[in-house]
Short mmCIF file of C-alpha atoms in Angstrom, two decimals:
data_model
loop_
_atom_site.label_atom_id
_atom_site.label_comp_id
_atom_site.label_asym_id
_atom_site.label_seq_id
_atom_site.Cartn_x
_atom_site.Cartn_y
_atom_site.Cartn_z
CA UNK A 12 -0.01 0.04 -0.01
CA UNK A 13 1.39 3.33 -1.05
CA UNK A 14 0.74 6.67 0.64
CA UNK A 15 0.10 9.74 -1.42
CA UNK A 16 0.44 13.33 -0.18
CA UNK A 17 -2.59 14.96 -1.85
CA UNK A 18 -2.44 18.24 -3.77
CA UNK A 19 -1.77 20.98 -2.83
CA UNK A 20 0.09 19.58 0.21
CA UNK A 21 2.25 17.53 -2.19
CA UNK A 22 3.73 20.83 -3.54
CA UNK A 23 5.48 21.26 -0.24
CA UNK A 24 5.77 17.89 1.54
CA UNK A 25 8.14 15.38 -0.08
CA UNK A 26 9.40 12.32 1.67
CA UNK A 27 10.96 9.02 0.63
CA UNK A 28 8.02 7.14 2.22
CA UNK A 29 5.30 8.88 0.18
CA UNK A 30 4.37 9.89 -3.33
CA UNK A 31 3.74 13.66 -3.60
CA UNK A 32 0.96 14.93 -5.83
CA UNK A 33 1.71 18.43 -7.08
CA UNK A 34 -0.87 20.87 -8.32
CA UNK A 35 -3.60 21.00 -9.18
CA UNK A 36 -2.29 22.78 -12.25
CA UNK A 37 -4.29 24.70 -14.82
CA UNK A 38 -3.28 25.86 -18.32
CA UNK A 39 -3.02 29.52 -17.31
CA UNK A 40 -1.93 30.82 -13.89
CA UNK A 41 -4.62 31.64 -11.35
CA UNK A 42 -3.32 34.19 -8.91
CA UNK A 43 -4.38 34.94 -5.36
CA UNK A 44 -3.79 31.62 -3.55
CA UNK A 45 -2.58 33.29 -0.27
CA UNK A 46 -5.57 35.66 -0.19
CA UNK A 47 -8.08 32.87 -0.92
CA UNK A 48 -6.55 30.69 1.78
CA UNK A 49 -6.77 33.54 4.31
CA UNK A 50 -10.36 34.42 3.25
CA UNK A 51 -11.94 30.98 2.87
CA UNK A 52 -10.01 28.22 4.79
CA UNK A 53 -11.87 27.49 7.98
CA UNK A 54 -12.15 24.64 10.43
CA UNK A 55 -15.76 23.74 11.39
CA UNK A 56 -17.53 21.08 13.38
CA UNK A 57 -17.99 19.20 10.13
CA UNK A 58 -14.30 19.47 9.03
CA UNK A 59 -12.08 21.80 6.98
CA UNK A 60 -13.77 24.04 4.40
CA UNK A 61 -11.98 25.91 1.70
CA UNK A 62 -12.85 27.87 -1.46
CA UNK A 63 -9.33 28.22 -2.87
CA UNK A 64 -10.42 27.43 -6.39
CA UNK A 65 -7.33 25.89 -8.06
CA UNK A 66 -4.98 28.88 -7.49
CA UNK A 67 -1.60 28.09 -9.03
CA UNK A 68 1.25 29.53 -11.10
CA UNK A 69 0.12 27.72 -14.30
CA UNK A 70 1.14 24.68 -16.35
CA UNK A 71 4.50 25.86 -17.55
CA UNK A 72 5.71 26.46 -13.97
CA UNK A 73 4.46 23.05 -12.93
CA UNK A 74 6.29 21.37 -15.78
CA UNK A 75 9.52 23.06 -14.89
CA UNK A 76 9.31 21.87 -11.32
CA UNK A 77 8.12 18.28 -11.90
CA UNK A 78 10.25 15.61 -10.26
CA UNK A 79 10.43 12.00 -11.40
CA UNK A 80 8.25 9.76 -9.35
CA UNK A 81 5.76 12.46 -8.44
CA UNK A 82 2.18 12.68 -9.66
CA UNK A 83 1.17 15.79 -11.58
CA UNK A 84 -2.39 16.86 -10.83
CA UNK A 85 -4.11 18.79 -13.57
CA UNK A 86 -7.59 20.47 -13.79
CA UNK A 87 -9.43 21.56 -16.88
CA UNK A 88 -11.49 24.68 -16.40
CA UNK A 89 -12.11 25.65 -20.04
CA UNK A 90 -13.66 23.48 -22.77
CA UNK A 91 -10.42 22.63 -24.69
CA UNK A 92 -8.13 22.44 -21.68
CA UNK A 93 -7.79 18.65 -21.62
CA UNK A 94 -6.72 18.50 -25.24
CA UNK A 95 -4.11 21.24 -24.57
CA UNK A 96 -2.82 19.28 -21.62
CA UNK A 97 -2.56 16.06 -23.66
CA UNK A 98 -0.50 17.92 -26.31
CA UNK A 99 1.88 19.75 -23.90
CA UNK A 100 2.52 17.12 -21.19
CA UNK A 101 5.35 14.55 -21.71
CA UNK A 102 4.13 11.06 -21.96
CA UNK A 103 6.27 9.94 -19.04
CA UNK A 104 4.57 12.26 -16.57
CA UNK A 105 2.46 10.52 -13.91
CA UNK A 106 -0.96 12.27 -13.98
CA UNK A 107 -3.98 12.76 -11.68
CA UNK A 108 -6.95 14.05 -13.65
CA UNK A 109 -8.88 16.35 -11.26
CA UNK A 110 -12.39 16.44 -12.58
CA UNK A 111 -13.96 17.29 -9.28
CA UNK A 112 -12.82 20.54 -7.69
CA UNK A 113 -16.01 21.93 -6.02
CA UNK A 114 -14.87 25.52 -6.45
CA UNK A 115 -15.19 25.99 -10.13
CA UNK A 116 -18.27 26.76 -12.10
CA UNK A 117 -18.28 23.88 -14.66
CA UNK A 118 -16.49 20.59 -15.16
CA UNK A 119 -15.45 19.69 -18.76
CA UNK A 120 -14.42 16.16 -19.52
CA UNK A 121 -14.14 16.29 -23.29
CA UNK A 122 -10.62 15.48 -24.39
CA UNK A 123 -9.50 13.35 -21.48
CA UNK A 124 -9.63 10.41 -23.82
CA UNK A 125 -6.77 12.03 -25.92
CA UNK A 126 -4.07 11.16 -23.40
CA UNK A 127 -1.62 8.49 -24.39
CA UNK A 128 -0.90 6.58 -21.16
CA UNK A 129 1.00 3.49 -22.11
CA UNK A 130 4.27 4.74 -20.48
CA UNK A 131 2.63 6.25 -17.37
CA UNK A 132 2.77 4.24 -14.11
CA UNK A 133 -0.04 6.48 -12.67
CA UNK A 134 -2.97 7.85 -14.64
CA UNK A 135 -5.45 8.54 -11.83
CA UNK A 136 -8.99 9.86 -12.07
CA UNK A 137 -9.90 11.85 -8.99
CA UNK A 138 -13.68 11.78 -8.63
CA UNK A 139 -16.16 13.82 -6.71
CA UNK A 140 -18.21 12.34 -3.84
CA UNK A 141 -21.26 13.16 -6.04
CA UNK A 142 -20.00 11.12 -9.01
CA UNK A 143 -22.66 8.58 -10.15
CA UNK A 144 -21.79 4.93 -10.92
CA UNK A 145 -22.80 5.63 -14.55
CA UNK A 146 -20.25 8.43 -14.77
CA UNK A 147 -17.62 6.30 -13.09
CA UNK A 148 -18.19 3.58 -15.74
CA UNK A 149 -17.35 6.13 -18.45
CA UNK A 150 -14.26 7.32 -16.68
CA UNK A 151 -12.89 3.78 -16.43
CA UNK A 152 -13.98 2.42 -19.82
CA UNK A 153 -13.62 5.59 -22.07
CA UNK A 154 -10.88 7.51 -20.37
CA UNK A 155 -8.98 4.34 -19.40
CA UNK A 156 -7.87 5.49 -16.00
CA UNK A 157 -5.36 3.11 -14.46
CA UNK A 158 -6.35 4.09 -10.87
CA UNK A 159 -9.35 5.90 -9.22
CA UNK A 160 -8.89 8.28 -6.44
CA UNK A 161 -11.96 8.43 -4.21
CA UNK A 162 -12.68 11.14 -3.49
CA UNK A 163 -12.33 14.93 -3.63
CA UNK A 164 -13.90 17.38 -1.15
CA UNK A 165 -17.66 17.49 -0.71
CA UNK A 166 -19.31 20.48 -2.39
CA UNK A 167 -21.18 22.65 0.15
CA UNK A 168 -22.38 26.19 0.07
CA UNK A 169 -19.11 27.68 1.44
CA UNK A 170 -16.75 25.60 -0.62
CA UNK A 171 -15.35 22.13 -0.44
CA UNK A 172 -15.66 20.15 2.81
CA UNK A 173 -13.02 17.58 3.82
CA UNK A 174 -12.82 15.31 6.78
CA UNK A 175 -14.75 12.39 8.20
CA UNK A 176 -17.98 13.23 6.34
CA UNK A 177 -16.18 11.89 3.26
CA UNK A 178 -15.78 8.37 4.69
CA UNK A 179 -19.15 7.01 3.64
CA UNK A 180 -18.67 8.27 0.06
CA UNK A 181 -15.16 6.89 -0.19
CA UNK A 182 -16.44 3.55 1.26
CA UNK A 183 -19.16 3.40 -1.36
CA UNK A 184 -16.74 3.88 -4.27
CA UNK A 185 -14.18 1.42 -2.97
CA UNK A 186 -16.75 -1.34 -2.64
CA UNK A 187 -18.29 -0.51 -6.11
CA UNK A 188 -14.91 -0.41 -7.95
CA UNK A 189 -13.58 -3.62 -6.32
CA UNK A 190 -16.81 -5.41 -7.15
CA UNK A 191 -17.24 -4.26 -10.70
CA UNK A 192 -13.69 -3.37 -11.85
CA UNK A 193 -11.37 -5.46 -9.67
CA UNK A 194 -8.42 -4.80 -11.88
CA UNK A 195 -8.60 -1.03 -11.07
CA UNK A 196 -6.57 -0.02 -7.90
CA UNK A 197 -8.38 2.48 -5.71
CA UNK A 198 -6.68 5.35 -3.85
CA UNK A 199 -8.72 6.10 -0.73
CA UNK A 200 -8.92 9.64 0.52
CA UNK A 201 -11.03 11.40 3.03
CA UNK A 202 -11.09 11.52 6.84
CA UNK A 203 -7.70 9.80 7.37
CA UNK A 204 -6.21 11.00 10.67
CA UNK A 205 -5.07 7.76 12.35
CA UNK A 206 -3.57 4.40 11.45
CA UNK A 207 -6.99 2.83 12.24
CA UNK A 208 -8.48 4.98 9.38
CA UNK A 209 -5.84 3.61 6.92
CA UNK A 210 -6.57 0.04 8.19
CA UNK A 211 -10.28 0.50 7.76
CA UNK A 212 -9.87 1.55 4.05
CA UNK A 213 -7.35 -1.33 3.48
CA UNK A 214 -9.73 -3.83 5.00
CA UNK A 215 -12.66 -2.87 2.70
CA UNK A 216 -10.43 -3.06 -0.38
CA UNK A 217 -8.47 0.10 -0.91
CA UNK A 218 -5.06 -0.39 -2.58
CA UNK A 219 -3.49 2.91 -1.54
CA UNK A 220 -4.40 5.96 0.55
CA UNK A 221 -4.19 9.72 0.07
CA UNK A 222 -3.28 11.99 2.94
CA UNK A 223 -4.81 15.49 2.81
CA UNK A 224 -5.96 17.67 5.67
CA UNK A 225 -4.08 15.54 8.19
CA UNK A 226 -1.12 17.43 6.69
CA UNK A 227 -2.19 20.50 8.59
CA UNK A 228 -0.90 18.61 11.71
CA UNK A 229 2.72 17.52 11.24
CA UNK A 230 2.74 15.36 14.33
CA UNK A 231 -0.27 13.40 13.21
CA UNK A 232 1.06 13.06 9.70
CA UNK A 233 4.40 11.74 11.00
CA UNK A 234 2.62 8.97 12.88
CA UNK A 235 0.94 7.86 9.61
CA UNK A 236 4.25 7.57 7.76
#
């Protein structure tokens, strides 16, 4: 079982015991990350809430800083973005396709099928808690994802919610994928704060885990590594 450091934490946390996920990167830069973090990142009784909205320096900056072995998370926010990504990204980059950020207005998926993934070890589809099983079938059969990451933050009025409320959603997807697509590895994310959480996901079929908001607490994170 491998442990991933989820984006955006993977931009900063890099260890020899984990796989860092950088990004998520968009074609053009989206400024204002620090301001959005200060304005929207809040801890509530339900968990962490943010409305950062894919703020990042842009694709070219990400490509320059890519390190072998990492996973490069990308997000399409305009209609032709996925086709542009498929043309500009080297075929040896490990990719996570972020189709599920709750803080953008519309999710486009046209063009994801254009990626050539024969030489990629990781070609991950990161799905929303609200993904339907019908949508998931298309993601696996048409886009040919090699792994599924379940799941991104839960869309709520004030942004994206992370934490233990995601566990039922992640559980549902793990069981569904392992039953219907047993050849597809599942990366479980959501509500992981202790080794017992990792053991729970492993016991119901997860192949790997993704560590996200626990990264806010370095002491807790260290215990998981």
